[in-house]
CSV table of C-alpha atoms and ligand atoms in Angstrom, one decimal:
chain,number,residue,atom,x,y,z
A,1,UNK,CA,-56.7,-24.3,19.3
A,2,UNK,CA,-55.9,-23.3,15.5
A,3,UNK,CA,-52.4,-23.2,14.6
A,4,UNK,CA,-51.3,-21.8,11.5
A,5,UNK,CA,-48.4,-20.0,12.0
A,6,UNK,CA,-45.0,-22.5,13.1
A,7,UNK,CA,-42.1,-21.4,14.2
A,8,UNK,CA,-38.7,-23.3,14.2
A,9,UNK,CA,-35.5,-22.6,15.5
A,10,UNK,CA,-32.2,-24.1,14.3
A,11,UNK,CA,-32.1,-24.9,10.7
A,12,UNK,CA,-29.8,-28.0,11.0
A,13,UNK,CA,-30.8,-32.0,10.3
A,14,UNK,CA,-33.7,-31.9,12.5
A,15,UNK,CA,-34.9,-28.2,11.7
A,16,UNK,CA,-34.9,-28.8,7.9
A,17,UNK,CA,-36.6,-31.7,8.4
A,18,UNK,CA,-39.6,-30.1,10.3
A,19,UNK,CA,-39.8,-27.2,8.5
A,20,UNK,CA,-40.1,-29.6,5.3
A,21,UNK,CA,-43.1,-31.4,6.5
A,22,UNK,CA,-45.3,-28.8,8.2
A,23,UNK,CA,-44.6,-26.5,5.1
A,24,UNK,CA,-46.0,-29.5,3.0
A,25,UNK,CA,-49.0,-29.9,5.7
A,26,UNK,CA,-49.8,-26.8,4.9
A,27,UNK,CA,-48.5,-24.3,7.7
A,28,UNK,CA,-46.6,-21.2,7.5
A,29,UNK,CA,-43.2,-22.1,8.2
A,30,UNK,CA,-41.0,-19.3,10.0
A,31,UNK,CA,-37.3,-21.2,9.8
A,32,UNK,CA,-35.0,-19.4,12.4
A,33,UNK,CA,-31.5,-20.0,12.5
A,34,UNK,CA,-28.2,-17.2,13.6
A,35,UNK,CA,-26.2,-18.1,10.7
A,36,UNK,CA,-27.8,-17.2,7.4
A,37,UNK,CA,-25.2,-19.7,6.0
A,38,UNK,CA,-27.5,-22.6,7.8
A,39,UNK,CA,-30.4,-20.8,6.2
A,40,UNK,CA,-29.4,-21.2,3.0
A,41,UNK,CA,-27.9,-24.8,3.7
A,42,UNK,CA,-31.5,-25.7,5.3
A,43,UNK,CA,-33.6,-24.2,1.9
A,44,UNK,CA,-31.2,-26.3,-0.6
A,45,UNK,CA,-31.7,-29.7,1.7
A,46,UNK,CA,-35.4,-29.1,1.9
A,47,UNK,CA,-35.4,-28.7,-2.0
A,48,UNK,CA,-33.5,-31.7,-2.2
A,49,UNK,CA,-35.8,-33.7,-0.4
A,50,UNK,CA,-38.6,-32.4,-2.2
A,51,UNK,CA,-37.1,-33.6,-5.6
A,52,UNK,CA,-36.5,-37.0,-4.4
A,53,UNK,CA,-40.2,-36.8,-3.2
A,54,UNK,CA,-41.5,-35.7,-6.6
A,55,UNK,CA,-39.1,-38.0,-8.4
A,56,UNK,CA,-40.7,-41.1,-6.8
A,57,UNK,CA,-44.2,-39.7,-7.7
A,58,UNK,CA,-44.9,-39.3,-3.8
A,59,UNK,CA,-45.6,-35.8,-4.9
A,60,UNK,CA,-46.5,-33.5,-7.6
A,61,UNK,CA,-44.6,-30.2,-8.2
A,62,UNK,CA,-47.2,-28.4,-7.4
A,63,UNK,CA,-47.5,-29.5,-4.1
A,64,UNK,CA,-43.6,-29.4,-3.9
A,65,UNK,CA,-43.8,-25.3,-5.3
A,66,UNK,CA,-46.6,-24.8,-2.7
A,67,UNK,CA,-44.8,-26.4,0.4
A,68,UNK,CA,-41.8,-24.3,-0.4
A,69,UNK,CA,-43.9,-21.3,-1.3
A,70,UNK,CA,-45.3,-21.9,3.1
A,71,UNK,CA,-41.4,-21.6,3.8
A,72,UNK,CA,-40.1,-18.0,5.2
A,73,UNK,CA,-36.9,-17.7,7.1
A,74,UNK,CA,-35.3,-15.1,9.7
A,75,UNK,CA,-32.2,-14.6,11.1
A,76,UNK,CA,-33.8,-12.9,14.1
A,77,UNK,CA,-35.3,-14.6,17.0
A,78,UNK,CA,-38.0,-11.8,18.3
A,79,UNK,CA,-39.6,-12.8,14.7
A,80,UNK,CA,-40.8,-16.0,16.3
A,81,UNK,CA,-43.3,-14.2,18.6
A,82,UNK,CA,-46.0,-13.8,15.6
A,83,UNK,CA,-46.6,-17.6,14.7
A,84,UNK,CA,-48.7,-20.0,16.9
A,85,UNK,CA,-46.5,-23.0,18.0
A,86,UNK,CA,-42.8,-22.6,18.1
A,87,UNK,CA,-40.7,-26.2,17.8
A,88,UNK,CA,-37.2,-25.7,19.0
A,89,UNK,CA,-34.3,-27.5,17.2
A,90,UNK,CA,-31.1,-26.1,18.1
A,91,UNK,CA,-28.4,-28.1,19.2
A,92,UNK,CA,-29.1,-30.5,22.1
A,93,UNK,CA,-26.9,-28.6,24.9
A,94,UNK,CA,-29.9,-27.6,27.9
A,95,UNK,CA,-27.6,-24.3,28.2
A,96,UNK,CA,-28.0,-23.7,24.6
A,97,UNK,CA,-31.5,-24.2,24.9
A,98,UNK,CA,-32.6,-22.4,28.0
A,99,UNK,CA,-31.0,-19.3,26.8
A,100,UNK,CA,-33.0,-19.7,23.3
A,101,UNK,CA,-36.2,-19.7,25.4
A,102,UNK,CA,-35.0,-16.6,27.9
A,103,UNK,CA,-34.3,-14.8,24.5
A,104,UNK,CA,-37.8,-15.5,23.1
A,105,UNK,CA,-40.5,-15.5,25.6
A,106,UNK,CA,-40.5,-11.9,25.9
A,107,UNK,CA,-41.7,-11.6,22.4
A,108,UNK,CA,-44.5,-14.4,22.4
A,109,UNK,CA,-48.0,-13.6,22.1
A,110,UNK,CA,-50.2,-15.2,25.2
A,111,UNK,CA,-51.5,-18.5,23.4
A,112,UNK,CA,-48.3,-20.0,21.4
A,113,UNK,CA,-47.5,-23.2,22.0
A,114,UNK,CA,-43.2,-23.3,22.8
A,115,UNK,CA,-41.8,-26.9,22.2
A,116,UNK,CA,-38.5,-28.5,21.9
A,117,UNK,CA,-37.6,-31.4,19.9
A,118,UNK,CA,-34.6,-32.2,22.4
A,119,UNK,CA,-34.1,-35.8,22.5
A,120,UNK,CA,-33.1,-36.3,26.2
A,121,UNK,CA,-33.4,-33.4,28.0
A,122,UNK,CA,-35.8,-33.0,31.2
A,123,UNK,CA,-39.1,-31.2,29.3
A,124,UNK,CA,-40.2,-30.2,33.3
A,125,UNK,CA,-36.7,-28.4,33.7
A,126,UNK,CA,-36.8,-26.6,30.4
A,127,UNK,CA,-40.5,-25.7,31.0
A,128,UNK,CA,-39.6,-24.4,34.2
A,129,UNK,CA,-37.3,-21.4,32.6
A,130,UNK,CA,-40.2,-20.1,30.4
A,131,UNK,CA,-43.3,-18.1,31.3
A,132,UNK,CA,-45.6,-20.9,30.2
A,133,UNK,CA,-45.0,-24.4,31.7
A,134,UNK,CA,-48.2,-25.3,31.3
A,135,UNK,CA,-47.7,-24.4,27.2
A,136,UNK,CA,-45.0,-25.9,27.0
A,137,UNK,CA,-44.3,-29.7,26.1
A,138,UNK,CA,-41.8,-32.2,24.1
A,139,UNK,CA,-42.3,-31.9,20.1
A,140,UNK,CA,-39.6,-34.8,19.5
A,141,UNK,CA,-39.4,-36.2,15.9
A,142,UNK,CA,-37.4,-39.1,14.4
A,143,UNK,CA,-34.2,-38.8,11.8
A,144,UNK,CA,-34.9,-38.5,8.6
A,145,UNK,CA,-38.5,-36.1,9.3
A,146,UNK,CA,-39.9,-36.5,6.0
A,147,UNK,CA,-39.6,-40.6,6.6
A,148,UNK,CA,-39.8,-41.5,9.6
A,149,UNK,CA,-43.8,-42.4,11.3
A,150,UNK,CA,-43.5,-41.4,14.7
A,151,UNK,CA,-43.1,-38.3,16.9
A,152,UNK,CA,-43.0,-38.5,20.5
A,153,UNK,CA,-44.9,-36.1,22.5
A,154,UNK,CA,-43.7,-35.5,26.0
A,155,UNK,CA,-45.8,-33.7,28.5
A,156,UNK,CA,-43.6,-32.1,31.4
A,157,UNK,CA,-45.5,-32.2,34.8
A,158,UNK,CA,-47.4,-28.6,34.0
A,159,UNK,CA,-48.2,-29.4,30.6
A,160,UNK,CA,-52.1,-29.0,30.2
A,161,UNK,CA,-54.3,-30.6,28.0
A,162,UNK,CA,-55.5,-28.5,25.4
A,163,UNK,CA,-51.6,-28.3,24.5
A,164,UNK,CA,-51.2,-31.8,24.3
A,165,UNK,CA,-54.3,-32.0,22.4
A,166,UNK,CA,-53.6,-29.1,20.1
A,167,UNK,CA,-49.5,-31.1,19.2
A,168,UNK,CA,-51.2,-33.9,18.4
A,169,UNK,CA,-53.5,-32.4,16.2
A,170,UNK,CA,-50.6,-31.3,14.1
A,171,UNK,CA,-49.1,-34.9,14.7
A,172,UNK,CA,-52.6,-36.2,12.6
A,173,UNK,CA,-52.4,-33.4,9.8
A,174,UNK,CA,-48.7,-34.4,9.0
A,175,UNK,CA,-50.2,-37.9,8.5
A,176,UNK,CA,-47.7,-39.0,11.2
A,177,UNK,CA,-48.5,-41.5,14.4
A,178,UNK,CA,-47.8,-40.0,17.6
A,179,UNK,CA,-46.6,-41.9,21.0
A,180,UNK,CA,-47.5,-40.3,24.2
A,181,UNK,CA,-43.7,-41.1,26.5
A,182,UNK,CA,-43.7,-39.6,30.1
A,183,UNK,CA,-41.2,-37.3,30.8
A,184,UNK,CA,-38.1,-39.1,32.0
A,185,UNK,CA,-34.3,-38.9,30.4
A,186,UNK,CA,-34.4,-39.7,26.8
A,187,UNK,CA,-38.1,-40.3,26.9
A,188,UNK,CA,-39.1,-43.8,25.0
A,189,UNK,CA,-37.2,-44.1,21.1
A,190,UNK,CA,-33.9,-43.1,22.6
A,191,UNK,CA,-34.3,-44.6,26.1
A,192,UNK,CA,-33.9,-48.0,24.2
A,193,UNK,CA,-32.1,-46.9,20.8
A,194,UNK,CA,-28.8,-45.4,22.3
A,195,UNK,CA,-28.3,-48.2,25.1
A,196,UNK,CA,-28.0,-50.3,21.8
A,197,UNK,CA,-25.8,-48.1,19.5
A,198,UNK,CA,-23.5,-47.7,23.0
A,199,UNK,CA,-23.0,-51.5,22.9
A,200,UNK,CA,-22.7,-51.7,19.7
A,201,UNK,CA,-19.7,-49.3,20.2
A,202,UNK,CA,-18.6,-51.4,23.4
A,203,UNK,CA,-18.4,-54.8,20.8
A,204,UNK,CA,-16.5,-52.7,18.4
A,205,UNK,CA,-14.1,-51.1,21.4
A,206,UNK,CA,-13.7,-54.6,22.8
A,207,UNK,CA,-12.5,-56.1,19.7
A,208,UNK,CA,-15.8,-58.7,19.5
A,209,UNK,CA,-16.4,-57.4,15.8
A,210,UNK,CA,-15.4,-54.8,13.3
A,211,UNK,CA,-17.5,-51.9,12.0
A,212,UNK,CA,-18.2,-53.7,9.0
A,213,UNK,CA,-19.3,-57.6,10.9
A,214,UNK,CA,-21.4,-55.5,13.8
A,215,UNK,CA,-23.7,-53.6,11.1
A,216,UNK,CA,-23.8,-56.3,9.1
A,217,UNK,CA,-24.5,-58.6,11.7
A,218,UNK,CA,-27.4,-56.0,12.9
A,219,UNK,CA,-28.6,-55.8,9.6
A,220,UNK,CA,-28.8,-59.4,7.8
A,221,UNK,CA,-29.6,-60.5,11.9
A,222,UNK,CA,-31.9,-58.6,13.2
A,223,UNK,CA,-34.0,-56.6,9.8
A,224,UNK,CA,-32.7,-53.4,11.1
A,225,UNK,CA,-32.6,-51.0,7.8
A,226,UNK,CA,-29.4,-49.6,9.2
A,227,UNK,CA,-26.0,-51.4,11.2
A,228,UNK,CA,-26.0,-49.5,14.7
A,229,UNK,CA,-22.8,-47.8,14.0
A,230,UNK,CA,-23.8,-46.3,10.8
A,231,UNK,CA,-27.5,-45.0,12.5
A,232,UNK,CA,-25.1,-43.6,14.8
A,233,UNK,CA,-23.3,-41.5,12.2
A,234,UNK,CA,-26.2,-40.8,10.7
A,235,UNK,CA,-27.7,-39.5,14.0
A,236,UNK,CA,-24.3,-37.9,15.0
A,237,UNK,CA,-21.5,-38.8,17.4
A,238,UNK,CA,-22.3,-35.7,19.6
A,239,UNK,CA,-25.5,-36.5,19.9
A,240,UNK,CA,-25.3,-40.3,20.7
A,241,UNK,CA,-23.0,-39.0,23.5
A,242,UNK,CA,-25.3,-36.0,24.9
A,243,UNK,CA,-27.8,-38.2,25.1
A,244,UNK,CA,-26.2,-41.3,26.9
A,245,UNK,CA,-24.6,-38.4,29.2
A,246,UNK,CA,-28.3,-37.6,30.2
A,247,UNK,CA,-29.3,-41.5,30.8
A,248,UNK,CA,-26.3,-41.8,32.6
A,249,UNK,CA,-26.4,-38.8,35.0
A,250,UNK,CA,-30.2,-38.8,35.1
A,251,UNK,CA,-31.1,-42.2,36.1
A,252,UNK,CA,-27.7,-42.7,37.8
A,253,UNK,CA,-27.0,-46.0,36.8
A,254,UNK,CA,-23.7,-47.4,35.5
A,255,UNK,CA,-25.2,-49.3,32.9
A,256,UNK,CA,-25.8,-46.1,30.9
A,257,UNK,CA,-22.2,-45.1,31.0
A,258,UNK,CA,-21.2,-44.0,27.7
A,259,UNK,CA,-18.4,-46.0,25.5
A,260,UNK,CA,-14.6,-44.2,26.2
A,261,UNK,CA,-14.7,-45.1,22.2
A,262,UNK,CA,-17.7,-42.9,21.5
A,263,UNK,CA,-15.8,-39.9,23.6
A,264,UNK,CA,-12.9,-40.2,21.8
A,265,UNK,CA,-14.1,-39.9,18.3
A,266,UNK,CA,-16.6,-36.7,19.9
A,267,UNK,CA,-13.2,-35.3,21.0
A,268,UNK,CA,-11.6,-36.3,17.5
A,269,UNK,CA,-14.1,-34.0,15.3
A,270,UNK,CA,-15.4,-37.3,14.0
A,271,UNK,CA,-19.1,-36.8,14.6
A,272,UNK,CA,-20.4,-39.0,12.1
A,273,UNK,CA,-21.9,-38.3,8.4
A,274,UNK,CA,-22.2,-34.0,9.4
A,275,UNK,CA,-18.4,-34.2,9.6
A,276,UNK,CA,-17.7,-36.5,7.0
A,277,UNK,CA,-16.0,-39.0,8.9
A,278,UNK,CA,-17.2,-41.5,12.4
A,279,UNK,CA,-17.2,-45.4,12.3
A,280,UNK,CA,-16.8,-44.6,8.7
A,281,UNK,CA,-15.3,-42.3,6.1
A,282,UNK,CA,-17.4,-40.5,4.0
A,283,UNK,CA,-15.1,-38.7,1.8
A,284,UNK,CA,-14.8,-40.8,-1.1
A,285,UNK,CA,-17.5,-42.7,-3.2
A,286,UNK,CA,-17.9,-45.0,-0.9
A,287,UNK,CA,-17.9,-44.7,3.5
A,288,UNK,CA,-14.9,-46.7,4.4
A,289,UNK,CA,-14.8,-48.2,7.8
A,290,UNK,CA,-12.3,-46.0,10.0
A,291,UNK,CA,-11.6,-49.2,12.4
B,1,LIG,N1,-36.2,-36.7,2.7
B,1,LIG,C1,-37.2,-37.3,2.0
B,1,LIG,N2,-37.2,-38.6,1.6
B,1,LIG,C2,-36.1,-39.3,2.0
B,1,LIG,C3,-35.1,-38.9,2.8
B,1,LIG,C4,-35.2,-37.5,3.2
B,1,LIG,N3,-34.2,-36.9,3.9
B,1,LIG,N4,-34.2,-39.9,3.1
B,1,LIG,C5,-34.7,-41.0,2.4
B,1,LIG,N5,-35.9,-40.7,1.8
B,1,LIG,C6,-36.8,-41.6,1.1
B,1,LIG,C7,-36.3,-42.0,-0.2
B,1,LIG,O1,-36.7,-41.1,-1.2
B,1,LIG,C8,-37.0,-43.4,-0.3
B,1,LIG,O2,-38.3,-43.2,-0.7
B,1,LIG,P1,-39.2,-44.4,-1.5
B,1,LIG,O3,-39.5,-45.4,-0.4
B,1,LIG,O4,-40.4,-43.6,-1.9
B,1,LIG,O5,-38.3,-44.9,-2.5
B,1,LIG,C9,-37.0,-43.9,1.1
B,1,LIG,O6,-36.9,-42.8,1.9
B,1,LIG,C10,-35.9,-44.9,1.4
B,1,LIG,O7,-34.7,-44.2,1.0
B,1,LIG,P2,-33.4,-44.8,0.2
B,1,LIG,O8,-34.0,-45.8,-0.8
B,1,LIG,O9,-32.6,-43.7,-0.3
B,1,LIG,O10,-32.6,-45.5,1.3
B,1,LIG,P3,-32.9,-46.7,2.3
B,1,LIG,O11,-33.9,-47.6,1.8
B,1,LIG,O12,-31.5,-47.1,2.7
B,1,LIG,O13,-33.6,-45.9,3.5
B,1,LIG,C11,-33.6,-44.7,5.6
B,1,LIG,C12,-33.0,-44.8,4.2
B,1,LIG,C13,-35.0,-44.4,5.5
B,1,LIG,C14,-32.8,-43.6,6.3
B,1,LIG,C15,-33.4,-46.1,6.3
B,1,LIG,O14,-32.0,-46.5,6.2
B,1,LIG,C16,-33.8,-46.1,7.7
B,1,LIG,O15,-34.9,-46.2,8.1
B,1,LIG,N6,-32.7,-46.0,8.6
B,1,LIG,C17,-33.0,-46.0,10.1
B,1,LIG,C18,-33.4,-44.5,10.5
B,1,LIG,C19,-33.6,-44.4,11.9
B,1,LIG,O16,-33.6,-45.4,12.7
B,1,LIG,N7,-33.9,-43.2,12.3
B,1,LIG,C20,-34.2,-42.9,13.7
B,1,LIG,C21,-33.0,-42.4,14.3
B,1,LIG,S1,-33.2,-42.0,16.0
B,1,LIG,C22,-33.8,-40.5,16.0
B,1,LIG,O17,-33.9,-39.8,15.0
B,1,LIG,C23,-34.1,-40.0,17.4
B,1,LIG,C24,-33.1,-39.1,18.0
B,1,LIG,O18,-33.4,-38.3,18.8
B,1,LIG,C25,-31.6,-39.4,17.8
């Protein structure tokens, strides 16, 4: 199946991120968010990125005029129903999400793809609350989107093939690798990633190492580009959290129960870089370690 037309909801982290890459792929990029304020935030990130692009010679500014000139935006949902393959970004909450889908189906033409880049969540059980299970699958890509190799593609139990076959087309024309995960919580990247950052946040909790030793102690130990407790800022408290919440309630064991440290600075506000402050401060020159 041709896809030309790509729609994506939620215009945060993620949603920039995707709308970045398939605009400079080559699609027609409809970015949907509620607040126009996110919109804008979304179009000044993307340009961003596009600069630092061009100013390492990774790209010309033609190609960075072009990708932007693929980029439209709406603040209305029903606008989705015209493009081909929808990818769905919002916030990783299932209620959040399900409603998204209930708003949009109505207004999808027959053959579009619907997607969700949720990190966690069951892709069968979302599936389940649209028209089209069997067009629908798991679109999930890695933090930062223009950087990062790999997107996993999930295929929920209905999920036929030409879907699959037509996602991972797209996969090849962003020049990125895919990995086929089955769907079960958190899927494969985050399945092993967040058990880590949660100990990580255990060893900090328990007093075995301070923000600073544990990343360093990742980093100069193990080659990882980031410490865990910074990737987890970077990721976002909230998210780390949703995401252990769904290991730990959907394979019911009590190893994947999430740090009281990591709840408590979700319930503080501190969610990590989006808020300016997690296992660091970020609102001076330089992140200070909050612990
Ligand atoms: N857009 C475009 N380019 C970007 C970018 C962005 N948002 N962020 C960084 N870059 C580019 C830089 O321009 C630079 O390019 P060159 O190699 O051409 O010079 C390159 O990426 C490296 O960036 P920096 O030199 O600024 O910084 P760095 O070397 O410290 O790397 C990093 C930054 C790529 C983020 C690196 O620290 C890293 O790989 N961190 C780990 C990220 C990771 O694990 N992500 C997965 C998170 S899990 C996830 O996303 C799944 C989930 O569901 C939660």
């Amino acid at each position: 199946m041709d896809i030309n037309k790509i729609g994506v909801i939620g215009a945060g982290q993620m949603g920039n991120g995707i709308a970045h890459v398939m605009a400079l792929a080559g699609y027609q990029v409809l970015l949907n968010d509620i607040s126009q304020d996110a919109i804008d935030g979304a179009l000044a990130t993307i340009g961003k990125n596009l600069d630092r692009q061009v100013s390492r010679g990774k790209l010309s500014e033609d190609e960075k005029a072009a990708a932007l000139g693929n980029i439209s935006t709406t603040v209305q949902l029903p606008d989705l129903g015209q493009t081909d393959l929808v990818i769905e970004a919002a916030t990783e909450r299932e209620t959040l999400k399900t409603a998204i889908f209930e708003d949009l189906v109505p207004h999808l033409q027959p053959h579009t793809i619907l997607t969700s880049n949720t990190s966690s969540i069951s892709i069968t059980r979302l599936a389940s609350r649209t028209d089209r299970p069997e067009r629908f699958m798991g679109f999930h890509f890695m933090n930062p989107v223009p950087v990062m190799q790999l997107v996993e593609l999930i295929r929920g139990i209905a999920t036929d093939k030409e879907t699959f076959e037509t996602c991972l087309g797209v996969v090849e024309k962003l020049g990125k690798t895919a990995a086929s995960a089955e769907d079960f919580p958190a899927f494969i990247v985050n399945r092993i990633l967040m058990p880590m950052i949660n100990e990580a946040v255990y060893t900090l909790y328990e007093g075995v190492g301070s923000v600073k030793s544990i990343d360093q102690s990742l980093k100069l130990g193990a080659n990882h580009p980031m410490g865990p407790l910074e990737l987890a800022d970077f990721i976002g408290l909230d998210t780390c959290l949703a995401i252990m919440n769904v290991l730990h309630d959907g394979l019911a064991d009590t190893k994947y129960r999430p740090c009281p440290l990591l709840t408590k600075y979700v319930e503080a506000g501190w969610l990590g870089r989006k808020t300016q402050r997690g296992f660091y401060d970020y609102r001076g020159d330089e992140p200070v370690p909050t612990r």
